[in-house]
Amino acid sequence: MISLLQRFEQQTLAESGQKLHQFAAELYPICRSITGDGIRRTLAMIGDRIPLQISEVATGTAVFDWTVPKEWNIRDAYIKDSAGRRVVDFRENNLHVLNYSTPIHATLSLSKLKEHLFTLPEHPDRIPYRTSYYSPKWGFCLTHKQMLALDEDGYEVCIDTTVEDGYLTYGESYLPGQSSEEVLFSVHSCHPSLANDNLSGLTVATSLARLLADIDRRYSYRFLFIPGTIGAITWLAQNTEASKRVRHGLVLTCVGDAGGFHYKRSRRGDAEIDRAAAHVLRHCEEPAEVLDFSPYGYDERQYCSPGFNLPVGCLMRSVWGTFSEYHTSADNLDFIQPDSLAKSLRACVAIVNVLEDNRRYVNQSPYCEPQLGKRNLYRTTGGDSIGTEINARLWVLNLSDGGHSLLDIAERSNIPFFIISEAARILCEAGLLSPSLND
Amino acid sequence: MISLLQRFEQQTLAESGQKLHQFAAELYPICRSITGDGIRRTLAMIGDRIPLQISEVATGTAVFDWTVPKEWNIRDAYIKDSAGRRVVDFRENNLHVLNYSTPIHATLSLSKLKEHLFTLPEHPDRIPYRTSYYSPKWGFCLTHKQMLALDEDGYEVCIDTTVEDGYLTYGESYLPGQSSEEVLFSVHSCHPSLANDNLSGLTVATSLARLLADIDRRYSYRFLFIPGTIGAITWLAQNTEASKRVRHGLVLTCVGDAGGFHYKRSRRGDAEIDRAAAHVLRHCEEPAEVLDFSPYGYDERQYCSPGFNLPVGCLMRSVWGTFSEYHTSADNLDFIQPDSLAKSLRACVAIVNVLEDNRRYVNQSPYCEPQLGKRNLYRTTGGDSIGTEINARLWVLNLSDGGHSLLDIAERSNIPFFIISEAARILCEAGLLSPSLND
Amino acid sequence: MISLLQRFEQQTLAESGQKLHQFAAELYPICRSITGDGIRRTLAMIGDRIPLQISEVATGTAVFDWTVPKEWNIRDAYIKDSAGRRVVDFRENNLHVLNYSTPIHATLSLSKLKEHLFTLPEHPDRIPYRTSYYSPKWGFCLTHKQMLALDEDGYEVCIDTTVEDGYLTYGESYLPGQSSEEVLFSVHSCHPSLANDNLSGLTVATSLARLLADIDRRYSYRFLFIPGTIGAITWLAQNTEASKRVRHGLVLTCVGDAGGFHYKRSRRGDAEIDRAAAHVLRHCEEPAEVLDFSPYGYDERQYCSPGFNLPVGCLMRSVWGTFSEYHTSADNLDFIQPDSLAKSLRACVAIVNVLEDNRRYVNQSPYCEPQLGKRNLYRTTGGDSIGTEINARLWVLNLSDGGHSLLDIAERSNIPFFIISEAARILCEAGLLSPSLND
């Protein structure tokens, strides 16, 4: 059986990064929202790469404390000056429209118009990204420079949208494994032309699902491509039973920028996914920080609500809200790096490897050290130092009392999990180790 | 119902500080000791401000391993030189007499006299404070300069004291609450003209009791104004049953100087009072340090003896024994600051607020986040950041599973308790939260 | 009863250091190995100082996963050039022979010879120490300078060894105490002319056993002088029942150099020996570091294998493998210092004192503080500070609730154990403390 890590390493990091970035570039122009054709088109493109089951949930469906909203679609939007020139044009950048804007077609004075404009004075060249899903409003987002250039005039504003009964759409890719216990990967897919948040997550998750499709899997895997908040709530409301099978989970967001990794722990704080992610990041040779859980953030908010309390963490590079490009037009295709995307995928692969291989073993020769030398598992000339491989064997033998998992051993020894795991494989072959029956 | 914090904030810090300092100034001249008329007069002045029950315990009464001592009273004391001048005069400063000095009237040579003199060579302008409660002695305390100025001469020494069968006197102010469980505030009231140690505690405790008198109280409150050591032992010996109702307790001492706060944990180390005090000090915007329990100190020594092991900590500014003015005439009314006294009172108020409001709640909508927006409890335009108030609501909802108290939530979120508590109030009003029935 | 510390202090540190170094000097020239006459002679010299029981275990005996090897003995070894000069000579330094070398007598070209030479290019003046116990080989160890000086020539190589059926030899000194529970001291005795590793351990252990012989002992003590790895395995295989009586244990190695102390915790990590050693080192006034357990090292590897999991730590000064003299001819008698040896012995004495005196007591006057003053156990004039002795009494009284041991109290108070222990003795005499019946 070929391992996930080997599958990943069959292509170079550079190749992998290029593919990820290219897919992001294809997805970038689409005007997505939490409902509507933008998300449908996005899911179709993901479905070209991995098996994807699409769900459509009707407007008005009650999902816990929420209700599936009307479906939003947009054809065009602009502000024209009295000379008929489009001074703000949706066709140039879909961030120009307040996402979920109600339709309007009217002529307004500059001062009336300004009540519906959003800008970023501190970043005068960037268009902000703003939404109003649940309170009906119309508005435009534009650069502060654009707004300053508007003279007193009568402006024709047109937002050609519909907000009508329809559906909320999401996709899921399910890969069955030996166990019905699931590993959940969840990415939001509702953001329009924003690259790090969250095309990066969409592309990395899609590639990870492709890699996983071809290996023997201990766990079953579920990839959710859903609109933020309402999508996770809808899935949890309609799949409450399935959610109980989630043994480990990860929300992916902002995994494409040049910053170091951040892993936000699950509400539980010490779940296996928390320890696996922290371990992988500690050994990933990039700057990495582990953050405590907090209830604000992405869809871990829903998975970690007290009624569910699922072991779901969140992997990021730069943390949303902390970089100035966040939720602006500067979060574009230049802001995400092929190399960063590829290394984020590699980190996911390494985390999955830990989850798949993390088992308990029992030392079959627990009284004193077994004689590794006679099995050619030790150095031959005494007096010299031993290397990490042999040291890993000693750690695995010493702690494999049925109570310690390989991840426990990797943590306590501060040796990368994949070396500990390889030591366990070799010791099993030598008959010195057996899987614990209670695992 | 008006909260304690609101009551406190009805007057300015400056006003409050002036009142506290003025009361300290009134108490300052009295020559107190662990028994006698000095403490009686002190308690009478406290009794003018708050309801106070006075107890008199007869000399010879056995209190655990101790015995209530004879009562000490003093009228005058001096050292006169052969010219009849008072070179040391009790009327100038009551620290001049070794506290609990036996009576004497005799004429002595300088060398004989010196066997009974206490000075501070390293602080030649200060009179030390010394006591000899349990081993009968006579003596004078004076500045080192005064002693150096004494020539060979015959000195008339007079200490006009009585040490006779009488009573040990203490006062207590009891404020009943909804629960018979008590919050204990204990301050020693046996020190003569010393301001930080412990007129500061007497005045802050008196003001706190006044504030508490006018609010609805969850807990019952007991304020003890007692002589140090023997007073606490006497109260515990005679109120062993009542002591079992002490759910939280605080010894107040040295709370008037300009130094930052110190909170000394109870013997338990993780009692609710320990966590409440640490939380309040972390957010008080003054320097503050939390110290581990140790068995030496003030009356927490008795409350935290192993047979009682009560959850009683000790709030100080500068720690007794660590500042050079401690137990000298330099611990005078200039050494305590109105502003420091007022902020110490405010810290006590904030600690009481935590204790009063620290309950467990249960999220009534625990599956995913409830939709705060439709209840006007969220921001309206998406994409922007949220503030501390909304964040506090998310924390309270996320952790209110019946297992976490509001203080748990305040600690984990690092949000001040009063904001967490306000969030809980608002969420209760919105029907999203209910008090836990098991609290 | 005279205490161990008093016994130790009857001689000065300087005297003690000189004796330890002198014994090391006597042992230094012997060519030891894991079997054979070198170790027999070494044990005989130890047996001249302390009662020692010698065990001989026959070649071929199965000991867990291992087999007692053939016995190795050496008479001579050299490399002669064609002029007949000994260019490498075992008689000059017994490290010159690969330890456990098979016999050979042949003439070889330089290039063939080089396949059997070990040098240290980075330390060209030092002879390395190398062994080949379990894979039959012959070889010489020499300085890199010596090797560079070898011209093309025909070399006569002679290693006059025997590797034959015989015995593995070890010694043990058992000192019975009030309890059959044992304290184990284990030192390896298989290294040839190497001083810090491990003549330092042999001499310190021998002196410690002498000191212990003359005191009343709570525990029984067992000192093992054994060949590394195979010796510990053999002892454990043949004394599995006795090993269950080991309540505390310490491996001593590299305790003679000028470096600060290192204590490596047992596999359990929080055993009493771990806490006792850490406490003694914290108060020893030398640099000291406590290291977590790891499965590579000296014979703690065997005692801490998962089938035994004995509470055995390892006391060192410089950690083996981390100093450049390690396993080279530079680990000679100059490398170990009389003062370091004596202070290592003193640290062992202090650790044993903690183990012997660490009990639980019960405060007989647990309600409030007992009145120490009336028992002359307190200062007499109040208002001044108290010293460490009185503070220790307060700590012992406060925490002696039957749940805290004296070591718990010493740790929490950060007062040296011997002061805490003395406070307990005084309080017992005063009737204020009694040993816990459950201890």
mmCIF file of N, CA and C in Angstrom, chain B residues 263-357:
data_model
loop_
_atom_site.group_PDB
_atom_site.id
_atom_site.type_symbol
_atom_site.label_atom_id
_atom_site.label_comp_id
_atom_site.label_asym_id
_atom_site.label_seq_id
_atom_site.Cartn_x
_atom_site.Cartn_y
_atom_site.Cartn_z
ATOM 1 N N TYR B 263 -2.093 39.867 45.936
ATOM 2 C CA TYR B 263 -3.094 38.969 46.497
ATOM 3 C C TYR B 263 -2.406 37.664 46.862
ATOM 4 N N LYS B 264 -2.570 37.270 48.103
ATOM 5 C CA LYS B 264 -1.991 36.007 48.572
ATOM 6 C C LYS B 264 -3.078 34.944 48.580
ATOM 7 N N ARG B 265 -2.846 33.882 47.863
ATOM 8 C CA ARG B 265 -3.851 32.825 47.732
ATOM 9 C C ARG B 265 -4.133 32.151 49.071
ATOM 10 N N SER B 266 -5.320 31.583 49.173
ATOM 11 C CA SER B 266 -5.664 30.745 50.316
ATOM 12 C C SER B 266 -4.827 29.470 50.278
ATOM 13 N N ARG B 267 -4.846 28.744 51.372
ATOM 14 C CA ARG B 267 -4.135 27.451 51.438
ATOM 15 C C ARG B 267 -4.589 26.515 50.324
ATOM 16 N N ARG B 268 -5.862 26.590 49.943
ATOM 17 C CA ARG B 268 -6.371 25.715 48.874
ATOM 18 C C ARG B 268 -5.743 26.065 47.535
ATOM 19 N N GLY B 269 -5.478 27.328 47.327
ATOM 20 C CA GLY B 269 -4.734 27.752 46.131
ATOM 21 C C GLY B 269 -5.594 27.985 44.911
ATOM 22 N N ASP B 270 -6.724 27.278 44.813
ATOM 23 C CA ASP B 270 -7.576 27.431 43.634
ATOM 24 C C ASP B 270 -9.030 27.648 44.034
ATOM 25 N N ALA B 271 -9.221 28.214 45.218
ATOM 26 C CA ALA B 271 -10.584 28.507 45.658
ATOM 27 C C ALA B 271 -11.177 29.598 44.768
ATOM 28 N N GLU B 272 -12.492 29.707 44.795
ATOM 29 C CA GLU B 272 -13.145 30.718 43.955
ATOM 30 C C GLU B 272 -12.657 32.123 44.316
ATOM 31 N N ILE B 273 -12.422 32.393 45.597
ATOM 32 C CA ILE B 273 -11.911 33.707 45.988
ATOM 33 C C ILE B 273 -10.526 33.944 45.369
ATOM 34 N N ASP B 274 -9.733 32.889 45.288
ATOM 35 C CA ASP B 274 -8.396 33.022 44.695
ATOM 36 C C ASP B 274 -8.513 33.403 43.222
ATOM 37 N N ARG B 275 -9.437 32.764 42.546
ATOM 38 C CA ARG B 275 -9.595 33.028 41.119
ATOM 39 C C ARG B 275 -10.266 34.386 40.892
ATOM 40 N N ALA B 276 -11.240 34.711 41.736
ATOM 41 C CA ALA B 276 -11.918 36.005 41.581
ATOM 42 C C ALA B 276 -10.939 37.152 41.805
ATOM 43 N N ALA B 277 -10.139 37.052 42.856
ATOM 44 C CA ALA B 277 -9.195 38.130 43.156
ATOM 45 C C ALA B 277 -8.146 38.239 42.045
ATOM 46 N N ALA B 278 -7.633 37.113 41.606
ATOM 47 C CA ALA B 278 -6.620 37.157 40.540
ATOM 48 C C ALA B 278 -7.199 37.764 39.266
ATOM 49 N N HIS B 279 -8.443 37.409 38.968
ATOM 50 C CA HIS B 279 -9.081 37.948 37.765
ATOM 51 C C HIS B 279 -9.251 39.468 37.866
ATOM 52 N N VAL B 280 -9.765 39.916 38.985
ATOM 53 C CA VAL B 280 -9.981 41.360 39.158
ATOM 54 C C VAL B 280 -8.656 42.105 39.077
ATOM 55 N N LEU B 281 -7.632 41.577 39.714
ATOM 56 C CA LEU B 281 -6.341 42.281 39.697
ATOM 57 C C LEU B 281 -5.731 42.281 38.296
ATOM 58 N N ARG B 282 -5.945 41.212 37.527
ATOM 59 C CA ARG B 282 -5.402 41.163 36.163
ATOM 60 C C ARG B 282 -6.004 42.273 35.296
ATOM 61 N N HIS B 283 -7.221 42.649 35.606
ATOM 62 C CA HIS B 283 -7.893 43.648 34.770
ATOM 63 C C HIS B 283 -7.992 45.018 35.451
ATOM 64 N N CYS B 284 -7.235 45.246 36.537
ATOM 65 C CA CYS B 284 -7.477 46.471 37.305
ATOM 66 C C CYS B 284 -6.650 47.663 36.842
ATOM 67 N N GLU B 285 -5.787 47.457 35.855
ATOM 68 C CA GLU B 285 -4.979 48.556 35.322
ATOM 69 C C GLU B 285 -4.032 49.165 36.338
ATOM 70 N N GLU B 286 -3.702 48.405 37.357
ATOM 71 C CA GLU B 286 -2.607 48.757 38.246
ATOM 72 C C GLU B 286 -1.651 47.565 38.253
ATOM 73 N N PRO B 287 -0.380 47.787 38.646
ATOM 74 C CA PRO B 287 0.505 46.632 38.818
ATOM 75 C C PRO B 287 -0.087 45.697 39.866
ATOM 76 N N ALA B 288 -0.028 44.422 39.640
ATOM 77 C CA ALA B 288 -0.634 43.476 40.580
ATOM 78 C C ALA B 288 0.085 42.145 40.471
ATOM 79 N N GLU B 289 0.243 41.523 41.613
ATOM 80 C CA GLU B 289 0.923 40.229 41.637
ATOM 81 C C GLU B 289 0.131 39.273 42.512
ATOM 82 N N VAL B 290 0.087 38.009 42.114
ATOM 83 C CA VAL B 290 -0.593 36.994 42.911
ATOM 84 C C VAL B 290 0.477 36.116 43.548
ATOM 85 N N LEU B 291 0.373 35.936 44.855
ATOM 86 C CA LEU B 291 1.382 35.182 45.605
ATOM 87 C C LEU B 291 0.794 33.869 46.093
ATOM 88 N N ASP B 292 1.627 32.856 46.153
ATOM 89 C CA ASP B 292 1.166 31.592 46.721
ATOM 90 C C ASP B 292 0.957 31.725 48.223
ATOM 91 N N PHE B 293 0.132 30.831 48.729
ATOM 92 C CA PHE B 293 -0.077 30.791 50.162
ATOM 93 C C PHE B 293 1.221 30.493 50.897
ATOM 94 N N SER B 294 1.364 31.073 52.069
ATOM 95 C CA SER B 294 2.407 30.661 53.013
ATOM 96 C C SER B 294 1.791 30.813 54.395
ATOM 97 N N PRO B 295 2.280 30.052 55.366
ATOM 98 C CA PRO B 295 1.566 30.012 56.652
ATOM 99 C C PRO B 295 1.901 31.187 57.564
ATOM 100 N N TYR B 296 2.853 32.033 57.181
ATOM 101 C CA TYR B 296 3.140 33.221 57.972
ATOM 102 C C TYR B 296 2.403 34.388 57.319
ATOM 103 N N GLY B 297 1.962 35.374 58.156
ATOM 104 C CA GLY B 297 1.267 36.505 57.560
ATOM 105 C C GLY B 297 0.279 37.088 58.542
ATOM 106 N N TYR B 298 -0.944 37.392 58.102
ATOM 107 C CA TYR B 298 -1.967 37.932 59.000
ATOM 108 C C TYR B 298 -2.984 36.840 59.336
ATOM 109 N N ASP B 299 -4.213 37.173 59.540
ATOM 110 C CA ASP B 299 -5.105 36.178 60.135
ATOM 111 C C ASP B 299 -5.534 35.062 59.201
ATOM 112 N N GLU B 300 -5.153 35.176 57.912
ATOM 113 C CA GLU B 300 -5.324 34.006 57.050
ATOM 114 C C GLU B 300 -4.589 32.801 57.643
ATOM 115 N N ARG B 301 -3.552 33.045 58.457
ATOM 116 C CA ARG B 301 -2.853 31.956 59.152
ATOM 117 C C ARG B 301 -3.820 31.089 59.942
ATOM 118 N N GLN B 302 -4.776 31.734 60.593
ATOM 119 C CA GLN B 302 -5.720 30.980 61.427
ATOM 120 C C GLN B 302 -6.833 30.368 60.575
ATOM 121 N N TYR B 303 -7.393 31.184 59.665
ATOM 122 C CA TYR B 303 -8.496 30.666 58.826
ATOM 123 C C TYR B 303 -8.011 29.502 57.959
ATOM 124 N N CYS B 304 -6.731 29.558 57.601
ATOM 125 C CA CYS B 304 -6.169 28.516 56.722
ATOM 126 C C CYS B 304 -5.384 27.473 57.507
ATOM 127 N N SER B 305 -5.554 27.415 58.824
ATOM 128 C CA SER B 305 -4.921 26.317 59.564
ATOM 129 C C SER B 305 -5.581 25.021 59.115
ATOM 130 N N PRO B 306 -4.875 23.880 59.214
ATOM 131 C CA PRO B 306 -5.377 22.666 58.544
ATOM 132 C C PRO B 306 -6.723 22.194 59.067
ATOM 133 N N GLY B 307 -7.044 22.478 60.337
ATOM 134 C CA GLY B 307 -8.332 22.041 60.861
ATOM 135 C C GLY B 307 -9.499 22.810 60.258
ATOM 136 N N PHE B 308 -9.250 24.055 59.811
ATOM 137 C CA PHE B 308 -10.310 24.850 59.177
ATOM 138 C C PHE B 308 -10.168 24.844 57.652
ATOM 139 N N ASN B 309 -8.988 25.186 57.202
ATOM 140 C CA ASN B 309 -8.708 25.205 55.754
ATOM 141 C C ASN B 309 -9.767 25.984 54.985
ATOM 142 N N LEU B 310 -10.118 27.157 55.501
ATOM 143 C CA LEU B 310 -11.151 27.959 54.847
ATOM 144 C C LEU B 310 -10.598 28.637 53.587
ATOM 145 N N PRO B 311 -11.464 28.904 52.631
ATOM 146 C CA PRO B 311 -11.030 29.582 51.407
ATOM 147 C C PRO B 311 -10.882 31.081 51.657
ATOM 148 N N VAL B 312 -9.850 31.455 52.375
ATOM 149 C CA VAL B 312 -9.626 32.842 52.752
ATOM 150 C C VAL B 312 -8.258 33.286 52.239
ATOM 151 N N GLY B 313 -8.242 34.301 51.399
ATOM 152 C CA GLY B 313 -6.991 34.880 50.912
ATOM 153 C C GLY B 313 -6.715 36.214 51.586
ATOM 154 N N CYS B 314 -5.717 36.902 51.106
ATOM 155 C CA CYS B 314 -5.330 38.169 51.731
ATOM 156 C C CYS B 314 -4.990 39.193 50.651
ATOM 157 N N LEU B 315 -5.698 40.316 50.707
ATOM 158 C CA LEU B 315 -5.452 41.387 49.736
ATOM 159 C C LEU B 315 -4.597 42.479 50.369
ATOM 160 N N MET B 316 -3.531 42.819 49.695
ATOM 161 C CA MET B 316 -2.611 43.871 50.152
ATOM 162 C C MET B 316 -2.240 44.737 48.962
ATOM 163 N N ARG B 317 -1.680 45.879 49.288
ATOM 164 C CA ARG B 317 -0.874 46.588 48.295
ATOM 165 C C ARG B 317 0.569 46.135 48.566
ATOM 166 N N SER B 318 1.421 46.993 49.140
ATOM 167 C CA SER B 318 2.758 46.487 49.474
ATOM 168 C C SER B 318 2.631 45.395 50.529
ATOM 169 N N VAL B 319 3.457 44.378 50.417
ATOM 170 C CA VAL B 319 3.386 43.253 51.337
ATOM 171 C C VAL B 319 4.048 43.651 52.654
ATOM 172 N N TRP B 320 3.329 43.417 53.771
ATOM 173 C CA TRP B 320 3.890 43.684 55.102
ATOM 174 C C TRP B 320 5.317 43.143 55.166
ATOM 175 N N GLY B 321 6.185 43.875 55.843
ATOM 176 C CA GLY B 321 7.544 43.374 56.063
ATOM 177 C C GLY B 321 8.500 43.685 54.924
ATOM 178 N N THR B 322 7.944 44.073 53.767
ATOM 179 C CA THR B 322 8.824 44.318 52.619
ATOM 180 C C THR B 322 9.069 45.808 52.393
ATOM 181 N N PHE B 323 8.328 46.671 53.087
ATOM 182 C CA PHE B 323 8.577 48.101 52.913
ATOM 183 C C PHE B 323 9.182 48.638 54.220
ATOM 184 N N SER B 324 10.082 49.598 54.080
ATOM 185 C CA SER B 324 10.877 49.991 55.250
ATOM 186 C C SER B 324 10.037 50.708 56.287
ATOM 187 N N GLU B 325 8.907 51.267 55.913
ATOM 188 C CA GLU B 325 8.050 51.961 56.875
ATOM 189 C C GLU B 325 7.286 50.987 57.777
ATOM 190 N N TYR B 326 7.245 49.723 57.368
ATOM 191 C CA TYR B 326 6.468 48.708 58.092
ATOM 192 C C TYR B 326 6.863 48.651 59.564
ATOM 193 N N HIS B 327 5.857 48.689 60.418
ATOM 194 C CA HIS B 327 6.060 48.579 61.879
ATOM 195 C C HIS B 327 7.032 49.631 62.405
ATOM 196 N N THR B 328 6.904 50.852 61.833
ATOM 197 C CA THR B 328 7.639 52.003 62.376
ATOM 198 C C THR B 328 6.711 53.216 62.351
ATOM 199 N N SER B 329 7.193 54.264 62.974
ATOM 200 C CA SER B 329 6.412 55.507 63.005
ATOM 201 C C SER B 329 6.275 56.135 61.620
ATOM 202 N N ALA B 330 7.045 55.652 60.653
ATOM 203 C CA ALA B 330 6.899 56.188 59.294
ATOM 204 C C ALA B 330 5.658 55.642 58.591
ATOM 205 N N ASP B 331 5.026 54.621 59.148
ATOM 206 C CA ASP B 331 3.742 54.148 58.612
ATOM 207 C C ASP B 331 2.659 55.063 59.187
ATOM 208 N N ASN B 332 2.678 56.307 58.722
ATOM 209 C CA ASN B 332 1.781 57.323 59.265
ATOM 210 C C ASN B 332 0.766 57.774 58.216
ATOM 211 N N LEU B 333 0.042 58.810 58.513
ATOM 212 C CA LEU B 333 -1.049 59.219 57.617
ATOM 213 C C LEU B 333 -0.558 59.723 56.265
ATOM 214 N N ASP B 334 0.720 60.139 56.194
ATOM 215 C CA ASP B 334 1.259 60.529 54.886
ATOM 216 C C ASP B 334 1.565 59.322 54.019
ATOM 217 N N PHE B 335 1.771 58.195 54.668
ATOM 218 C CA PHE B 335 2.169 57.002 53.920
ATOM 219 C C PHE B 335 0.987 56.391 53.171
ATOM 220 N N ILE B 336 -0.218 56.682 53.611
ATOM 221 C CA ILE B 336 -1.394 56.144 52.897
ATOM 222 C C ILE B 336 -2.016 57.251 52.047
ATOM 223 N N GLN B 337 -2.479 56.876 50.869
ATOM 224 C CA GLN B 337 -2.942 57.813 49.858
ATOM 225 C C GLN B 337 -4.446 57.671 49.665
ATOM 226 N N PRO B 338 -5.175 58.785 49.607
ATOM 227 C CA PRO B 338 -6.617 58.688 49.310
ATOM 228 C C PRO B 338 -6.887 57.864 48.045
ATOM 229 N N ASP B 339 -6.113 58.109 46.994
ATOM 230 C CA ASP B 339 -6.352 57.395 45.745
ATOM 231 C C ASP B 339 -6.130 55.886 45.898
ATOM 232 N N SER B 340 -5.090 55.514 46.623
ATOM 233 C CA SER B 340 -4.818 54.077 46.830
ATOM 234 C C SER B 340 -5.929 53.432 47.638
ATOM 235 N N LEU B 341 -6.385 54.132 48.684
ATOM 236 C CA LEU B 341 -7.475 53.588 49.499
ATOM 237 C C LEU B 341 -8.726 53.384 48.646
ATOM 238 N N ALA B 342 -9.042 54.385 47.819
ATOM 239 C CA ALA B 342 -10.259 54.303 47.003
ATOM 240 C C ALA B 342 -10.159 53.173 45.987
ATOM 241 N N LYS B 343 -8.985 53.016 45.389
ATOM 242 C CA LYS B 343 -8.841 51.941 44.397
ATOM 243 C C LYS B 343 -8.804 50.561 45.057
ATOM 244 N N SER B 344 -8.364 50.502 46.290
ATOM 245 C CA SER B 344 -8.442 49.223 47.022
ATOM 246 C C SER B 344 -9.901 48.879 47.297
ATOM 247 N N LEU B 345 -10.671 49.902 47.686
ATOM 248 C CA LEU B 345 -12.102 49.676 47.899
ATOM 249 C C LEU B 345 -12.757 49.227 46.593
ATOM 250 N N ARG B 346 -12.378 49.890 45.490
ATOM 251 C CA ARG B 346 -12.949 49.503 44.198
ATOM 252 C C ARG B 346 -12.599 48.050 43.856
ATOM 253 N N ALA B 347 -11.358 47.632 44.156
ATOM 254 C CA ALA B 347 -10.977 46.236 43.885
ATOM 255 C C ALA B 347 -11.833 45.279 44.711
ATOM 256 N N CYS B 348 -12.086 45.644 45.978
ATOM 257 C CA CYS B 348 -12.942 44.795 46.816
ATOM 258 C C CYS B 348 -14.350 44.712 46.231
ATOM 259 N N VAL B 349 -14.845 45.856 45.785
ATOM 260 C CA VAL B 349 -16.175 45.891 45.169
ATOM 261 C C VAL B 349 -16.207 44.971 43.948
ATOM 262 N N ALA B 350 -15.166 45.045 43.139
ATOM 263 C CA ALA B 350 -15.142 44.222 41.927
ATOM 264 C C ALA B 350 -15.053 42.737 42.281
ATOM 265 N N ILE B 351 -14.303 42.407 43.319
ATOM 266 C CA ILE B 351 -14.210 41.003 43.746
ATOM 267 C C ILE B 351 -15.572 40.515 44.239
ATOM 268 N N VAL B 352 -16.236 41.349 45.050
ATOM 269 C CA VAL B 352 -17.566 40.969 45.534
ATOM 270 C C VAL B 352 -18.527 40.793 44.359
ATOM 271 N N ASN B 353 -18.425 41.673 43.374
ATOM 272 C CA ASN B 353 -19.278 41.530 42.196
ATOM 273 C C ASN B 353 -19.075 40.191 41.505
ATOM 274 N N VAL B 354 -17.824 39.775 41.395
ATOM 275 C CA VAL B 354 -17.568 38.466 40.786
ATOM 276 C C VAL B 354 -18.225 37.368 41.608
ATOM 277 N N LEU B 355 -18.016 37.402 42.916
ATOM 278 C CA LEU B 355 -18.582 36.348 43.765
ATOM 279 C C LEU B 355 -20.099 36.320 43.668
ATOM 280 N N GLU B 356 -20.713 37.517 43.684
ATOM 281 C CA GLU B 356 -22.180 37.597 43.644
ATOM 282 C C GLU B 356 -22.749 37.081 42.317
ATOM 283 N N ASP B 357 -22.061 37.395 41.234
ATOM 284 C CA ASP B 357 -22.637 37.108 39.911
ATOM 285 C C ASP B 357 -22.089 35.844 39.266
#
